[in-house]
Short mmCIF file of C-alpha atoms in Angstrom, two decimals:
data_model
loop_
_atom_site.label_atom_id
_atom_site.label_comp_id
_atom_site.label_asym_id
_atom_site.label_seq_id
_atom_site.Cartn_x
_atom_site.Cartn_y
_atom_site.Cartn_z
CA MET H 23 0.00 0.00 0.00
CA SER H 24 1.24 3.49 -0.84
CA GLU H 25 1.66 6.23 1.73
CA ILE H 26 -0.92 6.11 4.51
CA LYS H 27 -1.87 9.62 5.46
CA LEU H 28 -4.48 11.76 7.07
CA VAL H 29 -4.79 15.40 6.12
CA PHE H 30 -5.79 18.14 8.52
CA THR H 31 -7.12 21.28 6.90
CA GLY H 32 -8.90 24.42 7.96
CA SER H 33 -8.45 28.13 8.22
CA SER H 34 -5.45 29.77 9.86
CA GLY H 35 -5.64 29.48 13.61
CA ALA H 36 -8.20 26.67 13.56
CA GLY H 37 -5.79 24.36 15.37
CA LYS H 38 -4.31 22.11 12.68
CA THR H 39 -0.75 22.27 13.99
CA THR H 40 -1.96 21.88 17.56
CA ALA H 41 -4.13 18.90 16.66
CA ILE H 42 -1.30 17.07 14.93
CA THR H 43 1.00 17.86 17.84
CA ALA H 44 -1.56 16.35 20.20
CA ILE H 45 -1.28 12.91 18.64
CA SER H 46 2.03 12.76 16.78
CA GLU H 47 4.70 10.52 18.25
CA ILE H 48 7.41 12.75 16.85
CA PRO H 49 7.85 16.48 17.31
CA VAL H 50 5.78 18.05 14.59
CA ILE H 51 7.80 19.41 11.71
CA ASN H 52 6.44 22.67 10.41
CA THR H 53 7.48 25.76 8.60
CA ASP H 54 6.25 28.83 10.40
CA VAL H 55 6.72 32.32 9.09
CA ARG H 56 5.37 35.67 10.10
CA ALA H 57 1.77 35.96 9.02
CA THR H 58 1.19 38.58 6.35
CA ASP H 59 -2.53 38.99 6.00
CA LEU H 60 -4.28 41.18 8.51
CA THR H 61 -6.87 38.67 9.61
CA THR H 62 -4.28 36.07 10.54
CA THR H 63 -1.97 38.51 12.32
CA GLN H 64 -4.83 39.51 14.55
CA ARG H 65 -5.20 35.93 15.69
CA LYS H 66 -1.67 34.55 15.69
CA SER H 67 1.85 35.81 15.13
CA LYS H 68 3.03 32.91 12.99
CA THR H 69 1.33 30.82 10.35
CA THR H 70 2.15 27.65 8.49
CA VAL H 71 3.34 28.33 4.96
CA ALA H 72 3.89 24.92 3.55
CA MET H 73 2.65 22.22 5.83
CA ASP H 74 2.88 20.43 9.14
CA TYR H 75 4.08 16.90 9.43
CA GLY H 76 3.66 14.40 12.19
CA GLU H 77 3.47 10.64 12.29
CA LEU H 78 2.37 7.57 14.17
CA THR H 79 3.88 4.12 13.84
CA LEU H 80 1.38 1.31 13.49
CA GLU H 81 1.81 -2.23 14.81
CA ASP H 82 3.33 -3.60 11.64
CA GLY H 83 5.80 -0.76 11.39
CA GLN H 84 3.87 1.22 8.81
CA LYS H 85 3.75 4.95 9.29
CA LEU H 86 0.52 6.85 9.51
CA ARG H 87 1.53 10.27 8.26
CA LEU H 88 -0.28 13.33 9.48
CA TYR H 89 -0.23 16.37 7.25
CA GLY H 90 -1.51 19.83 8.02
CA THR H 91 -2.26 22.05 5.06
CA PRO H 92 -1.35 25.72 4.99
CA GLY H 93 -4.40 27.67 6.09
CA GLN H 94 -4.17 30.70 3.88
CA GLN H 95 -6.04 30.60 0.60
CA ARG H 96 -3.00 31.66 -1.41
CA PHE H 97 -1.36 28.35 -0.59
CA ASP H 98 -4.30 26.29 -1.76
CA TYR H 99 -2.20 24.75 -4.55
CA MET H 100 -0.63 22.73 -1.78
CA TRP H 101 -4.02 21.32 -0.79
CA LYS H 102 -4.40 19.29 -3.98
CA ILE H 103 -0.91 17.93 -3.61
CA LEU H 104 -1.36 16.90 -0.01
CA ILE H 105 -4.84 15.38 -0.37
CA LYS H 106 -3.88 13.08 -3.19
CA GLY H 107 -4.08 9.47 -1.98
CA ALA H 108 -5.06 10.44 1.56
CA LEU H 109 -7.03 8.02 3.69
CA GLY H 110 -9.28 10.80 4.94
CA LEU H 111 -9.66 14.48 5.65
CA ILE H 112 -10.12 16.32 8.92
CA ILE H 113 -11.51 19.84 8.60
CA LEU H 114 -11.00 22.12 11.57
CA VAL H 115 -13.04 25.29 11.86
CA ASP H 116 -12.27 28.09 14.30
CA ASN H 117 -15.58 29.12 15.81
CA SER H 118 -14.06 32.41 17.01
CA GLY H 119 -13.23 33.48 13.47
CA PRO H 120 -15.18 36.19 11.63
CA ASP H 121 -17.07 33.74 9.40
CA PRO H 122 -16.81 30.15 10.57
CA ILE H 123 -19.65 28.85 8.39
CA GLY H 124 -18.04 30.55 5.42
CA ASP H 125 -14.72 28.93 6.30
CA LEU H 126 -16.37 25.52 6.43
CA ALA H 127 -18.06 26.16 3.09
CA ARG H 128 -14.75 27.03 1.48
CA TYR H 129 -13.05 23.85 2.62
CA ILE H 130 -15.98 21.67 1.70
CA ASP H 131 -16.06 23.24 -1.77
CA ASN H 132 -12.33 22.89 -2.26
CA PHE H 133 -12.29 19.25 -1.22
CA ARG H 134 -15.74 18.35 -2.55
CA GLY H 135 -14.52 15.64 -4.88
CA PHE H 136 -12.34 14.01 -2.26
CA ILE H 137 -15.10 14.13 0.35
CA ALA H 138 -17.57 12.50 -2.04
CA ASP H 139 -15.14 9.72 -2.96
CA THR H 140 -13.47 9.17 0.40
CA GLY H 141 -14.52 10.77 3.64
CA ALA H 142 -14.09 13.63 6.05
CA VAL H 143 -14.95 14.75 9.56
CA ILE H 144 -15.34 18.27 10.90
CA GLY H 145 -14.08 19.57 14.22
CA ILE H 146 -15.22 22.95 15.50
CA SER H 147 -12.58 24.50 17.72
CA ARG H 148 -12.85 27.26 20.32
CA MET H 149 -16.57 26.75 20.90
CA ASP H 150 -15.84 27.10 24.62
CA ILE H 151 -14.74 30.72 24.21
CA SER H 152 -16.97 31.54 21.27
CA PRO H 153 -20.26 29.63 21.47
CA GLU H 154 -21.75 31.28 18.39
CA PRO H 155 -22.47 30.10 15.82
CA ALA H 156 -24.01 27.20 17.74
CA LEU H 157 -23.48 23.64 16.57
CA GLN H 158 -27.02 23.50 15.21
CA ARG H 159 -26.10 26.18 12.65
CA TYR H 160 -23.46 23.84 11.27
CA TYR H 161 -25.92 20.92 11.22
CA ASP H 162 -28.39 23.11 9.36
CA TYR H 163 -25.73 24.21 6.88
CA LEU H 164 -24.71 20.63 6.15
CA ASN H 165 -28.37 19.61 5.76
CA GLU H 166 -28.97 22.44 3.29
CA ARG H 167 -26.05 21.19 1.24
CA GLY H 168 -27.18 17.59 1.51
CA ILE H 169 -23.89 16.66 3.15
CA GLN H 170 -23.70 14.03 5.87
CA LEU H 171 -20.48 14.29 7.82
CA PRO H 172 -19.57 13.88 11.48
CA ILE H 173 -19.20 17.24 13.15
CA PHE H 174 -18.60 18.09 16.78
CA PRO H 175 -16.79 20.54 19.03
CA VAL H 176 -13.14 19.82 19.77
CA ASP H 177 -10.29 21.29 21.72
CA ALA H 178 -7.34 20.92 19.37
CA ARG H 179 -5.01 20.62 22.36
CA SER H 180 -6.88 17.58 23.64
CA ARG H 181 -5.53 14.25 22.50
CA ASP H 182 -8.84 12.60 23.39
CA ASN H 183 -10.75 15.03 21.18
CA ILE H 184 -8.46 14.49 18.20
CA VAL H 185 -8.60 10.73 18.69
CA MET H 186 -12.39 10.95 18.66
CA LEU H 187 -12.23 12.86 15.36
CA ILE H 188 -10.04 10.19 13.82
CA HIS H 189 -12.23 7.44 15.27
CA ALA H 190 -15.26 9.05 13.63
CA LEU H 191 -13.36 9.36 10.35
CA VAL H 192 -12.31 5.71 10.38
CA ALA H 193 -15.89 4.67 11.19
CA MET H 194 -17.17 6.70 8.24
CA LEU H 195 -14.61 5.12 5.94
CA GLU H 196 -15.61 1.65 7.06
CA TYR H 197 -19.35 1.92 7.59
CA GLY H 198 -20.48 5.20 6.08
CA MET T 19 -30.79 -21.15 54.14
CA ASN T 20 -32.33 -20.77 50.69
CA VAL T 21 -31.24 -22.97 47.85
CA TYR T 22 -30.76 -21.54 44.38
CA LYS T 23 -29.86 -23.15 41.10
CA LEU T 24 -27.63 -21.85 38.38
CA THR T 25 -26.84 -23.12 34.93
CA THR T 26 -24.67 -22.06 32.01
CA LYS T 27 -25.21 -21.42 28.34
CA ALA T 28 -22.56 -21.53 25.58
CA PHE T 29 -19.78 -21.97 28.14
CA GLU T 30 -16.43 -23.53 27.25
CA LYS T 31 -15.98 -26.85 28.99
CA MET T 32 -13.13 -25.50 31.11
CA ASP T 33 -15.25 -22.61 32.26
CA VAL T 34 -18.03 -24.97 33.30
CA LEU T 35 -15.59 -27.04 35.34
CA LEU T 36 -14.06 -23.92 36.85
CA LEU T 37 -17.46 -22.57 37.80
CA GLN T 38 -18.51 -25.85 39.40
CA SER T 39 -15.26 -26.04 41.36
CA ILE T 40 -15.40 -22.48 42.63
CA VAL T 41 -19.07 -22.71 43.63
CA GLN T 42 -18.27 -25.79 45.70
CA LEU T 43 -15.24 -24.18 47.30
CA VAL T 44 -16.92 -20.91 48.28
CA GLN T 45 -20.16 -22.24 49.77
CA ARG T 46 -19.16 -20.91 53.18
CA GLN T 47 -18.89 -17.38 51.82
CA LEU T 48 -22.33 -17.57 50.23
CA LYS T 49 -25.48 -16.42 51.97
CA SER T 50 -27.47 -19.15 50.26
CA THR T 51 -26.74 -22.58 48.91
CA TRP T 52 -26.01 -22.68 45.21
CA THR T 53 -26.01 -25.68 42.91
CA ILE T 54 -25.35 -26.07 39.23
CA ASP T 55 -28.43 -27.56 37.66
CA GLU T 56 -29.72 -27.58 34.09
CA SER T 57 -33.25 -26.90 35.27
CA ALA T 58 -32.20 -23.57 36.80
CA ASP T 59 -33.85 -20.34 35.69
CA ILE T 60 -30.74 -18.30 36.49
CA LEU T 61 -28.35 -18.57 33.59
CA LEU T 62 -24.78 -17.50 33.06
CA VAL T 63 -24.45 -16.90 29.32
CA ASP T 64 -21.14 -16.58 27.52
CA VAL T 65 -22.14 -13.72 25.24
CA GLU T 66 -18.80 -13.86 23.43
CA HIS T 67 -19.85 -17.20 21.97
CA PRO T 68 -22.12 -16.92 18.88
CA GLU T 69 -24.67 -19.26 20.44
CA GLY T 70 -24.59 -17.30 23.66
CA ARG T 71 -24.96 -14.03 21.80
CA THR T 72 -28.01 -15.33 19.93
CA PHE T 73 -29.49 -16.63 23.15
CA TRP T 74 -28.91 -13.28 24.85
CA GLU T 75 -30.69 -11.40 22.08
CA THR T 76 -33.71 -13.68 22.08
CA ALA T 77 -33.75 -14.62 25.74
CA PRO T 78 -37.06 -15.82 27.14
CA SER T 79 -38.42 -13.33 29.62
CA ASP T 80 -38.88 -15.84 32.42
CA LYS T 81 -35.12 -16.27 32.90
CA LEU T 82 -32.71 -14.25 34.95
CA ILE T 83 -29.65 -13.96 32.73
CA VAL T 84 -26.12 -12.97 33.60
CA ALA T 85 -23.78 -11.87 30.82
CA TYR T 86 -20.38 -13.53 30.99
CA ALA T 87 -17.68 -11.79 28.94
CA LYS T 88 -14.36 -9.97 29.11
CA GLN T 89 -16.19 -6.68 28.82
CA ASN T 90 -19.74 -5.71 29.55
CA VAL T 91 -20.53 -4.83 25.94
CA TYR T 92 -24.25 -5.22 26.49
CA GLU T 93 -24.13 -3.01 29.57
CA ALA T 94 -25.96 -5.86 31.17
CA LYS T 95 -27.39 -5.32 34.57
CA TRP T 96 -26.18 -8.70 35.72
CA TYR T 97 -22.61 -9.26 34.56
CA LEU T 98 -19.68 -11.52 35.43
CA GLN T 99 -16.28 -10.71 34.01
CA LYS T 100 -14.19 -13.32 32.23
CA PRO T 101 -12.23 -15.20 33.47
CA ILE T 102 -14.15 -16.32 36.55
CA ARG T 103 -12.59 -15.07 39.77
CA VAL T 104 -13.62 -16.03 43.27
CA GLN T 105 -14.64 -12.74 44.83
CA PRO T 106 -16.61 -11.37 41.87
CA LEU T 107 -18.46 -14.68 41.64
CA VAL T 108 -19.21 -14.69 45.37
CA GLN T 109 -20.49 -11.12 45.13
CA LEU T 110 -22.65 -11.97 42.13
CA LEU T 111 -24.21 -15.04 43.76
CA ASN T 112 -24.91 -13.19 46.99
CA ASP T 113 -26.52 -10.31 45.11
CA LEU T 114 -28.57 -12.69 42.98
CA ALA T 115 -29.74 -14.44 46.12
CA GLY T 116 -30.65 -11.13 47.70
CA PHE T 117 -32.56 -10.13 44.62
CA ARG T 118 -34.37 -13.43 44.48
CA GLU T 119 -35.37 -13.13 48.10
CA THR T 120 -37.10 -9.89 47.26
CA TYR T 121 -38.44 -11.02 43.90
CA PRO T 122 -38.99 -14.74 44.15
CA VAL T 123 -41.04 -14.76 40.96
CA VAL T 124 -39.10 -13.64 37.94
CA ALA T 125 -40.57 -10.47 36.36
CA SER T 126 -42.03 -10.56 32.86
CA GLN T 127 -39.03 -8.77 31.41
CA PRO T 128 -35.28 -9.28 31.76
CA ILE T 129 -34.37 -8.43 35.35
CA GLN T 130 -33.03 -4.90 35.69
CA ALA T 131 -30.84 -4.51 38.77
CA VAL T 132 -27.35 -3.16 38.36
CA LEU T 133 -24.27 -4.98 39.46
CA ARG T 134 -20.65 -4.52 38.60
CA THR T 135 -17.69 -6.15 40.24
CA LYS T 136 -14.15 -4.90 40.18
CA GLU T 137 -10.91 -6.86 39.98
CA THR T 138 -9.78 -5.54 43.34
CA GLY T 139 -12.56 -7.43 45.03
CA GLN T 140 -14.18 -4.23 46.13
CA THR T 141 -17.65 -4.14 44.81
CA SER T 142 -19.69 -1.18 43.86
CA ARG T 143 -23.27 -1.95 44.33
CA ALA T 144 -25.49 0.19 42.24
CA VAL T 145 -28.55 -1.71 43.46
CA PRO T 146 -29.88 0.23 46.42
CA LYS T 147 -30.13 -1.50 49.78
CA THR T 148 -33.87 -1.26 49.50
CA PRO T 149 -34.55 -3.06 46.23
CA VAL T 150 -36.98 -1.38 43.92
CA ALA T 151 -39.22 -2.91 41.33
CA PRO T 152 -38.29 -2.29 37.73
CA ALA T 153 -40.52 -0.01 35.69
CA PRO T 154 -43.55 -1.83 34.40
CA PRO T 155 -43.07 -2.55 30.72
CA GLU T 156 -45.32 -1.26 28.00
CA LYS T 157 -46.78 -4.19 26.14
CA THR T 158 -48.18 -4.26 22.65
CA SER T 159 -49.15 -7.68 21.37
CA THR T 160 -46.11 -9.81 22.13
CA THR T 161 -43.44 -7.09 22.36
CA ILE T 162 -42.16 -5.24 25.41
CA TYR T 163 -41.27 -1.61 24.70
CA PHE T 164 -39.22 1.10 26.32
CA GLN T 165 -41.45 4.00 27.35
CA PRO T 166 -39.31 7.11 27.98
CA THR T 167 -41.99 8.92 29.98
CA GLN T 168 -41.73 6.25 32.67
CA TYR T 169 -38.18 7.33 33.47
CA LEU T 170 -36.22 10.48 34.26
CA ILE T 171 -36.87 11.62 30.68
CA GLY T 172 -40.57 12.15 31.41
CA LEU T 173 -39.82 14.13 34.56
CA ILE T 174 -37.36 16.37 32.76
CA HIS T 175 -39.80 17.13 29.96
CA THR T 176 -42.46 18.06 32.51
CA ALA T 177 -40.07 20.25 34.47
CA VAL T 178 -38.86 22.01 31.32
CA SER T 179 -42.45 22.86 30.42
CA THR T 180 -43.09 24.35 33.88
CA GLY T 181 -39.82 26.28 33.93
CA GLN T 182 -39.16 25.22 37.53
CA VAL T 183 -35.64 24.48 38.81
CA ILE T 184 -35.76 20.90 40.07
CA ARG T 185 -33.42 18.60 41.93
CA PHE T 186 -33.87 14.94 40.93
CA SER T 187 -32.46 12.33 43.29
CA TYR T 188 -32.61 8.64 44.03
CA ALA T 189 -31.11 6.85 47.03
CA GLU T 190 -27.45 7.72 47.51
CA THR T 191 -26.64 8.37 43.88
CA PRO T 192 -25.53 11.86 42.76
CA ALA T 193 -28.49 14.13 42.13
CA ILE T 194 -29.23 15.94 38.89
CA TYR T 195 -30.29 19.57 38.92
CA LEU T 196 -32.31 20.98 36.05
CA LEU T 197 -32.23 24.64 35.01
CA PRO T 198 -35.01 24.73 32.41
CA GLN T 199 -34.46 28.31 31.27
CA GLU T 200 -31.06 27.38 29.89
CA GLN T 201 -31.93 23.82 28.96
CA ARG T 202 -29.04 22.68 31.13
CA CYS T 203 -28.47 20.16 33.90
CA PHE T 204 -25.88 20.11 36.66
CA THR T 205 -24.44 17.02 38.25
CA THR T 206 -21.17 15.27 39.05
CA THR T 207 -18.82 14.53 36.20
CA ILE T 208 -20.26 12.30 33.49
CA GLN T 209 -17.64 10.32 31.63
CA MET T 210 -18.34 10.47 27.93
CA THR T 211 -16.65 7.23 26.99
CA HIS T 212 -18.33 4.94 29.48
CA LEU T 213 -21.29 4.89 31.84
CA GLU T 214 -20.71 5.74 35.46
CA MET T 215 -22.14 3.03 37.66
CA SER T 216 -22.72 5.42 40.53
CA GLN T 217 -25.27 7.31 38.50
CA GLN T 218 -26.88 4.46 36.69
CA THR T 219 -29.73 3.84 39.08
CA LEU T 220 -31.05 7.37 38.74
CA PHE T 221 -31.07 6.80 35.01
CA SER T 222 -32.61 3.36 35.16
CA VAL T 223 -35.25 3.55 37.90
CA SER T 224 -38.85 4.37 37.14
CA ALA T 225 -39.97 7.96 37.41
CA ASN T 226 -42.22 7.37 40.42
CA GLN T 227 -39.19 6.38 42.48
CA ILE T 228 -37.25 9.55 41.76
CA LYS T 229 -37.51 12.30 44.34
CA GLN T 230 -38.13 15.79 43.02
CA GLU T 231 -37.45 18.98 44.94
CA ARG T 232 -38.10 22.50 43.79
CA LEU T 233 -35.22 24.91 44.23
CA THR T 234 -34.69 28.58 43.75
CA THR T 235 -31.99 29.68 41.37
CA THR T 236 -29.95 30.88 44.36
CA GLU T 237 -30.18 27.47 46.01
CA LEU T 238 -29.12 25.88 42.75
CA CYS T 239 -26.07 28.13 42.50
CA ASP T 240 -25.15 27.27 46.09
CA GLN T 241 -25.32 23.57 45.31
CA ILE T 242 -23.30 23.97 42.14
CA GLU T 243 -20.55 25.73 44.05
CA LYS T 244 -20.67 23.52 47.12
CA LEU T 245 -20.64 20.24 45.22
CA ALA T 246 -18.47 21.45 42.30
CA LEU T 247 -21.13 20.30 39.87
CA ARG T 248 -20.59 20.34 36.14
CA SER T 249 -22.95 21.72 33.56
CA TYR T 250 -24.37 19.63 30.73
CA PRO T 251 -26.95 20.29 28.03
CA VAL T 252 -30.22 18.62 28.90
CA GLU T 253 -29.73 16.32 25.88
CA THR T 254 -26.86 14.65 27.71
CA ILE T 255 -29.20 13.51 30.47
CA LEU T 256 -32.03 12.53 28.13
CA TRP T 257 -29.61 10.57 25.97
CA LYS T 258 -27.93 8.80 28.86
CA THR T 259 -31.26 7.90 30.44
CA ALA T 260 -32.42 6.30 27.20
CA LEU T 261 -29.14 4.41 26.82
CA VAL T 262 -29.25 3.05 30.34
CA ALA T 263 -32.98 2.47 30.80
CA SER T 264 -33.74 0.92 27.39
CA GLN T 265 -32.00 -2.38 28.23
CA GLY T 266 -32.45 -3.68 24.73
CA ARG T 267 -36.16 -2.81 24.52
CA LEU T 268 -37.34 -0.90 21.50
CA ILE T 269 -38.86 2.51 22.11
CA TYR T 270 -42.62 2.62 22.28
CA LYS T 271 -44.55 2.74 18.99
CA HIS T 272 -41.55 1.82 16.91
CA THR T 273 -41.31 -1.48 15.08
CA LYS T 274 -38.17 -3.35 14.15
CA GLU T 275 -39.19 -3.30 10.49
CA THR T 276 -39.18 0.47 10.19
CA THR T 277 -36.11 1.79 8.45
CA VAL T 278 -34.19 4.59 10.11
CA LYS T 279 -31.47 7.13 9.35
CA LEU T 280 -29.73 9.79 11.38
CA LYS T 281 -30.55 13.42 10.64
CA GLN T 282 -27.19 14.52 12.03
CA TRP T 283 -24.14 13.22 13.80
CA PRO T 284 -24.64 12.79 17.57
CA ASN T 285 -22.47 15.26 19.42
CA PHE T 286 -20.34 12.67 21.18
CA ALA T 287 -18.41 15.45 22.86
CA SER T 288 -21.39 15.79 25.21
CA LEU T 289 -23.15 12.44 24.78
CA PRO T 290 -21.81 9.41 26.70
CA HIS T 291 -21.04 6.66 24.25
CA LEU T 292 -19.36 3.37 23.53
CA PRO T 293 -16.97 2.78 20.61
CA ALA T 294 -19.75 0.77 18.95
CA HIS T 295 -21.94 3.88 18.92
CA ILE T 296 -19.46 5.69 16.68
CA ASN T 297 -19.69 2.87 14.14
CA LEU T 298 -23.48 2.93 14.37
CA ALA T 299 -23.56 6.68 13.85
CA ALA T 300 -21.31 6.36 10.80
CA PHE T 301 -23.57 3.75 9.25
CA MET T 302 -26.85 5.43 10.12
CA LEU T 303 -25.71 8.87 8.99
CA LYS T 304 -25.28 7.69 5.44
CA LYS T 305 -27.63 4.74 5.10
CA THR T 306 -31.29 3.93 5.69
CA ALA T 307 -31.90 0.49 7.17
CA ASP T 308 -33.90 -1.39 9.79
CA LEU T 309 -32.31 -2.11 13.15
CA ALA T 310 -31.59 -5.77 12.51
CA THR T 311 -29.78 -4.92 9.27
CA ILE T 312 -27.80 -2.23 11.06
CA ALA T 313 -26.76 -4.78 13.68
CA VAL T 314 -25.54 -7.20 11.03
CA LYS T 315 -23.75 -4.64 8.87
CA THR T 316 -21.92 -3.04 11.78
CA GLN T 317 -21.39 -6.32 13.65
CA THR T 318 -23.01 -4.82 16.72
CA PRO T 319 -25.29 -6.74 19.10
CA LEU T 320 -28.91 -5.88 18.41
CA PRO T 321 -29.63 -4.69 21.98
CA VAL T 322 -26.79 -2.16 21.67
CA VAL T 323 -28.28 -0.96 18.37
CA ILE T 324 -31.71 -0.66 19.95
CA ASP T 325 -30.41 1.31 22.94
CA PHE T 326 -28.51 3.64 20.61
CA PHE T 327 -31.53 4.11 18.35
CA ASN T 328 -33.73 4.88 21.37
CA ALA T 329 -31.23 7.48 22.59
CA CYS T 330 -31.12 9.11 19.14
CA LYS T 331 -34.92 9.11 19.03
CA VAL T 332 -35.19 10.73 22.44
CA ILE T 333 -33.05 13.67 21.34
CA ASN T 334 -34.77 13.77 17.95
CA ILE T 335 -31.87 13.16 15.59
CA VAL T 336 -33.30 10.20 13.71
CA THR T 337 -35.83 9.92 10.89
CA GLU T 338 -37.95 6.91 10.10
CA THR T 339 -39.42 5.58 6.91
CA SER T 340 -41.33 2.45 6.08
CA GLY T 341 -39.63 0.00 3.78
CA GLY T 342 -37.04 1.14 1.27
CA ALA T 343 -34.22 -0.46 -0.64
CA PRO T 344 -31.54 -2.20 1.40
CA PRO T 345 -28.36 -0.17 1.89
CA LEU T 346 -25.67 -0.52 -0.74
CA GLU T 347 -22.72 -2.59 0.33
CA LYS T 348 -19.58 -0.58 0.74
CA GLU T 349 -16.63 -2.42 -0.75
CA ILE T 350 -13.87 -2.47 1.80
CA THR T 351 -10.98 -4.83 1.42
CA GLU T 352 -9.80 -6.84 4.38
CA THR T 353 -6.46 -5.05 4.09
CA LYS T 354 -8.19 -1.76 4.57
CA ARG T 355 -10.28 -3.02 7.50
CA ASP T 356 -7.09 -4.27 9.14
CA LEU T 357 -5.53 -0.87 8.58
CA PHE T 358 -8.49 0.88 10.23
CA ARG T 359 -8.28 -1.46 13.23
CA SER T 360 -4.55 -0.89 13.43
CA ILE T 361 -4.99 2.87 13.46
CA LEU T 362 -7.62 2.69 16.20
CA ARG T 363 -5.46 0.37 18.29
CA ARG T 364 -2.53 2.72 17.90
CA LEU T 365 -4.73 5.51 19.20
CA GLY T 366 -5.81 3.38 22.14
CA LYS T 367 -9.34 2.62 20.91
#
């Protein structure tokens, strides 16, 4: 079997790097630079340009590779490269951002083909500090689009939360 | 001293011999005399054996059945962990005897008293010292149904409609406080990845046994601070009650032939669940099927599917249709299934 990988995507500051760090068995490799766009600089001082990389070793020695895409739209050419051949996609949405539903829409649109053929799960971060939009808004949005995907609040720092996301993804790949 | 009989179903030969030996050896520690006899109406069933699993799912209602397995996957009320150990077995037999003393005639539904034994030999007894009768079952023709209004669920719905802050309590178990205006409940920590035995009786007893006290908002705040209570959406309590109280009985007015599908993913971040529930949610989110088909396709025991369906129904995230085409088979290679299992094991699932 070719490379086994999961891809984490989402807007800048959604928690992709943090999520991979929470479960990777190696220190996450990333390339951080000073953020340039105003929206990102207001939320974080650095941002991932190329990608994050972490990994887990499975029982038979195979590596499960964990990739985090760059969050900014101008690096979206990297998204197609990273998603190719991936086992599944994890979309993280920052609920404290200016337009979380819009962010989700963008990632669903960009990965629409992959989601239809393979599978994805959605984690909504920072709902504890920013409860709106409420989870029901996301359910309603997915229903309007006729999309059935697992979606639930997560703390990207929590290993348990990220494991639950991956568990849901694996379940969708097997039974969905 | 009373004499009780016990028999086994789908046991390995070694386990039968072990059970017989231990029962003989521990008679002095037992409050009653126990014998192994095929005519017994108390059965230990190896639910990890296919025959035992089938028996469990179709068990006649006049038997008191104990699930025997490495893990209590059925969340059975009577459970003995594999392999058989002396103290857990002694505790089980003494509790069964105590239960039988109170209820000498087996009820018309699977017996619903909670017991769990721990490896350390310390036992946590969720059955209160004053035994209580299980909720009377709803019967339609030959089927026994789960009726949510007969449990904490009914009380919560009533309280929400009145807008009154209520404290629900039962015996020594942690109370649940309802704040209807915010659709929230307050109680001790609820673990999301397994069911807390200390709270199970409040979730499984009938509504008429639950004590209700009206509180002011100030009194509620005092309790929250004093007891360090945690806040949960009311759905968490409704969901958990359905999971615990259903006990493999289908919710009232639903038939096993009706096909079902989830409207949305259950928010497992705030809904207690088992790993099997995640698989069920994945299947039911995408596919429409009846409960028996869901059980087969996800390799999940039917009672677990029923409890999960009931919980989804109670929080209104499931749709039902009559009939419909069977779900399309998803082609997954064994290599891929092994990979999925490997990933979950690596993550500790």
